[in-house]
Amino acid sequence: MLAGMLSFTSADDYDHYIARLNKVPAAILQISTDLMLGEEAGRSEPQFIMQKVLAQANALATGKPEDSPFASPLQRFPASFSAQDRAQIRTALLTAIRTQVQPAFGHFAKYLAAQYIPNARKDAGLWATKNGDACYAYLVQSYTTTDMTPEQVYQM
């Protein structure tokens, strides 16, 4: 979605985007670390949701780089760009997808399939997490600014 929200009117815009793509492995590592910490704390996402994340990660990890959603900025070069500039940007962007983005999502998919999903919770509700009832009660109090219990709010 990010690529669709950005402006690509100069070579610098493409350079900045490619720099972001080259940082995807660090972002994926941070997400993996956060998931591990949550798992250690007794909190995980539901398996059925993470199965969908796994499918998305696998899709992003495979296929032709030029068909990746990360390559969408290549479809809208400004008319002022020379053929040489377009070729250089295309090569750099596709290289970033092939060497950084796809491997990062591939590693993430392997982690999800081998470790996270098998250990993730089966139930969707917050109640199914460690201290989930207390967490839910806190959120109800925080969002309603009352001292009502979740059951009292539900009954109301």
PDB file of C-alpha atoms in Angstrom:
ATOM      1  CA  MET A   1       0.000   0.000   0.000  1.00  0.00           C
ATOM      2  CA  LEU A   2       2.901   2.326   0.704  1.00  0.00           C
ATOM      3  CA  ALA A   3       3.937   2.571  -2.942  1.00  0.00           C
ATOM      4  CA  GLY A   4       0.440   3.704  -3.894  1.00  0.00           C
ATOM      5  CA  MET A   5       0.533   6.514  -1.357  1.00  0.00           C
ATOM      6  CA  LEU A   6       3.914   7.903  -2.381  1.00  0.00           C
ATOM      7  CA  SER A   7       4.724  10.430  -5.047  1.00  0.00           C
ATOM      8  CA  PHE A   8       7.156   9.358  -7.761  1.00  0.00           C
ATOM      9  CA  THR A   9       8.011  12.512  -9.651  1.00  0.00           C
ATOM     10  CA  SER A  10      11.803  12.553  -9.391  1.00  0.00           C
ATOM     11  CA  ALA A  11      14.744  10.163  -9.369  1.00  0.00           C
ATOM     12  CA  ASP A  12      15.149  10.965  -5.670  1.00  0.00           C
ATOM     13  CA  ASP A  13      11.629   9.652  -5.010  1.00  0.00           C
ATOM     14  CA  TYR A  14      12.609   6.324  -6.544  1.00  0.00           C
ATOM     15  CA  ASP A  15      15.950   6.312  -4.708  1.00  0.00           C
ATOM     16  CA  HIS A  16      14.191   6.860  -1.385  1.00  0.00           C
ATOM     17  CA  TYR A  17      11.711   4.099  -2.144  1.00  0.00           C
ATOM     18  CA  ILE A  18      14.509   1.683  -3.062  1.00  0.00           C
ATOM     19  CA  ALA A  19      16.281   2.592   0.190  1.00  0.00           C
ATOM     20  CA  ARG A  20      13.071   1.667   2.035  1.00  0.00           C
ATOM     21  CA  LEU A  21      12.912  -1.658   0.212  1.00  0.00           C
ATOM     22  CA  ASN A  22      16.482  -2.377   1.273  1.00  0.00           C
ATOM     23  CA  LYS A  23      15.379  -1.928   4.899  1.00  0.00           C
ATOM     24  CA  VAL A  24      12.548  -4.456   4.680  1.00  0.00           C
ATOM     25  CA  PRO A  25      14.696  -7.238   6.210  1.00  0.00           C
ATOM     26  CA  ALA A  26      15.274  -5.130   9.332  1.00  0.00           C
ATOM     27  CA  ALA A  27      11.547  -4.380   9.584  1.00  0.00           C
ATOM     28  CA  ILE A  28      10.646  -8.058   9.193  1.00  0.00           C
ATOM     29  CA  LEU A  29      13.233  -8.994  11.820  1.00  0.00           C
ATOM     30  CA  GLN A  30      11.642  -6.501  14.222  1.00  0.00           C
ATOM     31  CA  ILE A  31       8.192  -7.942  13.567  1.00  0.00           C
ATOM     32  CA  SER A  32       9.517 -11.467  14.152  1.00  0.00           C
ATOM     33  CA  THR A  33      11.181 -10.352  17.385  1.00  0.00           C
ATOM     34  CA  ASP A  34       7.964  -8.721  18.576  1.00  0.00           C
ATOM     35  CA  LEU A  35       6.027 -11.900  17.810  1.00  0.00           C
ATOM     36  CA  MET A  36       8.590 -13.987  19.736  1.00  0.00           C
ATOM     37  CA  LEU A  37       8.420 -11.655  22.727  1.00  0.00           C
ATOM     38  CA  GLY A  38       4.646 -11.830  22.684  1.00  0.00           C
ATOM     39  CA  GLU A  39       4.760 -15.584  22.497  1.00  0.00           C
ATOM     40  CA  GLU A  40       7.147 -15.729  25.465  1.00  0.00           C
ATOM     41  CA  ALA A  41       4.757 -13.488  27.420  1.00  0.00           C
ATOM     42  CA  GLY A  42       1.857 -15.828  26.705  1.00  0.00           C
ATOM     43  CA  ARG A  43       0.305 -13.667  24.038  1.00  0.00           C
ATOM     44  CA  SER A  44       0.000 -14.668  20.423  1.00  0.00           C
ATOM     45  CA  GLU A  45      -2.236 -13.965  17.512  1.00  0.00           C
ATOM     46  CA  PRO A  46      -4.864 -16.563  16.624  1.00  0.00           C
ATOM     47  CA  GLN A  47      -3.749 -19.336  14.290  1.00  0.00           C
ATOM     48  CA  PHE A  48      -6.453 -18.643  11.712  1.00  0.00           C
ATOM     49  CA  ILE A  49      -5.261 -15.051  11.301  1.00  0.00           C
ATOM     50  CA  MET A  50      -1.613 -16.019  11.109  1.00  0.00           C
ATOM     51  CA  GLN A  51      -2.416 -18.606   8.426  1.00  0.00           C
ATOM     52  CA  LYS A  52      -3.577 -15.686   6.293  1.00  0.00           C
ATOM     53  CA  VAL A  53      -0.392 -13.769   7.106  1.00  0.00           C
ATOM     54  CA  LEU A  54       1.605 -16.841   6.108  1.00  0.00           C
ATOM     55  CA  ALA A  55      -0.164 -16.978   2.745  1.00  0.00           C
ATOM     56  CA  GLN A  56       0.590 -13.292   2.166  1.00  0.00           C
ATOM     57  CA  ALA A  57       4.237 -13.695   3.184  1.00  0.00           C
ATOM     58  CA  ASN A  58       4.643 -16.670   0.862  1.00  0.00           C
ATOM     59  CA  ALA A  59       3.085 -14.728  -2.006  1.00  0.00           C
ATOM     60  CA  LEU A  60       5.439 -11.790  -1.424  1.00  0.00           C
ATOM     61  CA  ALA A  61       8.443 -14.108  -1.188  1.00  0.00           C
ATOM     62  CA  THR A  62       7.875 -15.840  -4.490  1.00  0.00           C
ATOM     63  CA  GLY A  63       7.213 -14.947  -8.073  1.00  0.00           C
ATOM     64  CA  LYS A  64       8.811 -12.556 -10.451  1.00  0.00           C
ATOM     65  CA  PRO A  65      10.047  -9.357  -8.815  1.00  0.00           C
ATOM     66  CA  GLU A  66       8.413  -7.295 -11.570  1.00  0.00           C
ATOM     67  CA  ASP A  67       5.031  -8.820 -10.645  1.00  0.00           C
ATOM     68  CA  SER A  68       5.441  -7.936  -6.967  1.00  0.00           C
ATOM     69  CA  PRO A  69       3.227  -5.190  -5.540  1.00  0.00           C
ATOM     70  CA  PHE A  70       6.507  -3.582  -4.461  1.00  0.00           C
ATOM     71  CA  ALA A  71       7.304  -3.045  -8.155  1.00  0.00           C
ATOM     72  CA  SER A  72       4.192  -0.964  -8.847  1.00  0.00           C
ATOM     73  CA  PRO A  73       6.125   2.337  -9.046  1.00  0.00           C
ATOM     74  CA  LEU A  74       7.735   1.020 -12.237  1.00  0.00           C
ATOM     75  CA  GLN A  75       4.355   1.368 -13.934  1.00  0.00           C
ATOM     76  CA  ARG A  76       4.223   5.138 -13.579  1.00  0.00           C
ATOM     77  CA  PHE A  77       7.460   6.787 -14.623  1.00  0.00           C
ATOM     78  CA  PRO A  78       7.214  10.498 -15.308  1.00  0.00           C
ATOM     79  CA  ALA A  79       7.368  11.314 -19.014  1.00  0.00           C
ATOM     80  CA  SER A  80      10.505  13.385 -18.401  1.00  0.00           C
ATOM     81  CA  PHE A  81      12.571  10.316 -17.433  1.00  0.00           C
ATOM     82  CA  SER A  82      14.963   9.113 -20.108  1.00  0.00           C
ATOM     83  CA  ALA A  83      15.046   5.484 -21.185  1.00  0.00           C
ATOM     84  CA  GLN A  84      18.417   5.170 -19.460  1.00  0.00           C
ATOM     85  CA  ASP A  85      17.061   6.586 -16.172  1.00  0.00           C
ATOM     86  CA  ARG A  86      14.079   4.230 -16.342  1.00  0.00           C
ATOM     87  CA  ALA A  87      16.342   1.242 -16.961  1.00  0.00           C
ATOM     88  CA  GLN A  88      18.649   2.134 -14.070  1.00  0.00           C
ATOM     89  CA  ILE A  89      15.775   2.654 -11.660  1.00  0.00           C
ATOM     90  CA  ARG A  90      14.071  -0.529 -12.847  1.00  0.00           C
ATOM     91  CA  THR A  91      17.240  -2.572 -12.295  1.00  0.00           C
ATOM     92  CA  ALA A  92      17.860  -1.121  -8.818  1.00  0.00           C
ATOM     93  CA  LEU A  93      14.266  -1.535  -7.696  1.00  0.00           C
ATOM     94  CA  LEU A  94      13.933  -5.103  -8.956  1.00  0.00           C
ATOM     95  CA  THR A  95      17.292  -5.994  -7.413  1.00  0.00           C
ATOM     96  CA  ALA A  96      16.081  -4.699  -4.041  1.00  0.00           C
ATOM     97  CA  ILE A  97      12.933  -6.804  -4.323  1.00  0.00           C
ATOM     98  CA  ARG A  98      14.861  -9.916  -5.389  1.00  0.00           C
ATOM     99  CA  THR A  99      17.730  -9.625  -2.890  1.00  0.00           C
ATOM    100  CA  GLN A 100      16.107  -7.957   0.119  1.00  0.00           C
ATOM    101  CA  VAL A 101      12.302  -8.037   0.119  1.00  0.00           C
ATOM    102  CA  GLN A 102      11.628 -11.535  -1.164  1.00  0.00           C
ATOM    103  CA  PRO A 103      14.224 -13.294   1.022  1.00  0.00           C
ATOM    104  CA  ALA A 104      12.990 -11.405   4.095  1.00  0.00           C
ATOM    105  CA  PHE A 105       9.405 -12.482   3.492  1.00  0.00           C
ATOM    106  CA  GLY A 106      10.630 -16.009   2.762  1.00  0.00           C
ATOM    107  CA  HIS A 107      12.400 -16.199   6.138  1.00  0.00           C
ATOM    108  CA  PHE A 108       9.339 -14.726   7.825  1.00  0.00           C
ATOM    109  CA  ALA A 109       7.089 -17.331   6.209  1.00  0.00           C
ATOM    110  CA  LYS A 110       9.389 -20.140   7.387  1.00  0.00           C
ATOM    111  CA  TYR A 111       9.340 -18.773  10.942  1.00  0.00           C
ATOM    112  CA  LEU A 112       5.558 -18.496  10.916  1.00  0.00           C
ATOM    113  CA  ALA A 113       5.053 -22.003   9.561  1.00  0.00           C
ATOM    114  CA  ALA A 114       7.654 -23.759  11.703  1.00  0.00           C
ATOM    115  CA  GLN A 115       7.414 -21.960  15.029  1.00  0.00           C
ATOM    116  CA  TYR A 116       4.796 -19.289  15.442  1.00  0.00           C
ATOM    117  CA  ILE A 117       1.627 -20.802  14.005  1.00  0.00           C
ATOM    118  CA  PRO A 118       1.987 -24.218  15.661  1.00  0.00           C
ATOM    119  CA  ASN A 119       2.296 -22.461  19.028  1.00  0.00           C
ATOM    120  CA  ALA A 120      -0.266 -19.713  18.405  1.00  0.00           C
ATOM    121  CA  ARG A 121      -3.558 -19.720  20.244  1.00  0.00           C
ATOM    122  CA  LYS A 122      -6.532 -21.484  18.763  1.00  0.00           C
ATOM    123  CA  ASP A 123      -9.207 -19.069  20.012  1.00  0.00           C
ATOM    124  CA  ALA A 124      -9.695 -15.588  18.644  1.00  0.00           C
ATOM    125  CA  GLY A 125     -10.784 -13.697  21.734  1.00  0.00           C
ATOM    126  CA  LEU A 126      -8.513 -11.634  23.947  1.00  0.00           C
ATOM    127  CA  TRP A 127      -9.825 -13.774  26.806  1.00  0.00           C
ATOM    128  CA  ALA A 128      -7.776 -16.665  25.394  1.00  0.00           C
ATOM    129  CA  THR A 129      -4.474 -14.916  26.098  1.00  0.00           C
ATOM    130  CA  LYS A 130      -2.516 -14.868  29.337  1.00  0.00           C
ATOM    131  CA  ASN A 131      -4.322 -12.450  31.681  1.00  0.00           C
ATOM    132  CA  GLY A 132      -6.755 -11.825  28.852  1.00  0.00           C
ATOM    133  CA  ASP A 133      -9.770 -11.231  31.096  1.00  0.00           C
ATOM    134  CA  ALA A 134      -7.887  -8.608  33.099  1.00  0.00           C
ATOM    135  CA  CYS A 135      -6.591  -6.978  29.928  1.00  0.00           C
ATOM    136  CA  TYR A 136     -10.096  -6.865  28.475  1.00  0.00           C
ATOM    137  CA  ALA A 137     -11.489  -5.350  31.677  1.00  0.00           C
ATOM    138  CA  TYR A 138      -8.784  -2.692  31.564  1.00  0.00           C
ATOM    139  CA  LEU A 139      -9.592  -1.867  27.938  1.00  0.00           C
ATOM    140  CA  VAL A 140     -13.304  -1.614  28.730  1.00  0.00           C
ATOM    141  CA  GLN A 141     -12.537   0.759  31.605  1.00  0.00           C
ATOM    142  CA  SER A 142     -10.098   2.748  29.490  1.00  0.00           C
ATOM    143  CA  TYR A 143     -12.427   3.143  26.497  1.00  0.00           C
ATOM    144  CA  THR A 144     -15.633   3.725  28.432  1.00  0.00           C
ATOM    145  CA  THR A 145     -14.045   5.795  31.231  1.00  0.00           C
ATOM    146  CA  THR A 146     -16.355   4.012  33.690  1.00  0.00           C
ATOM    147  CA  ASP A 147     -15.835   1.421  36.386  1.00  0.00           C
ATOM    148  CA  MET A 148     -18.233  -0.961  34.681  1.00  0.00           C
ATOM    149  CA  THR A 149     -17.193  -4.552  34.094  1.00  0.00           C
ATOM    150  CA  PRO A 150     -17.223  -5.989  30.571  1.00  0.00           C
ATOM    151  CA  GLU A 151     -20.339  -7.968  31.480  1.00  0.00           C
ATOM    152  CA  GLN A 152     -22.110  -4.802  32.720  1.00  0.00           C
ATOM    153  CA  VAL A 153     -21.239  -3.012  29.485  1.00  0.00           C
ATOM    154  CA  TYR A 154     -22.487  -5.966  27.482  1.00  0.00           C
ATOM    155  CA  GLN A 155     -25.778  -6.059  29.413  1.00  0.00           C
ATOM    156  CA  MET A 156     -26.243  -2.330  28.939  1.00  0.00           C
TER     157      MET A 156
END
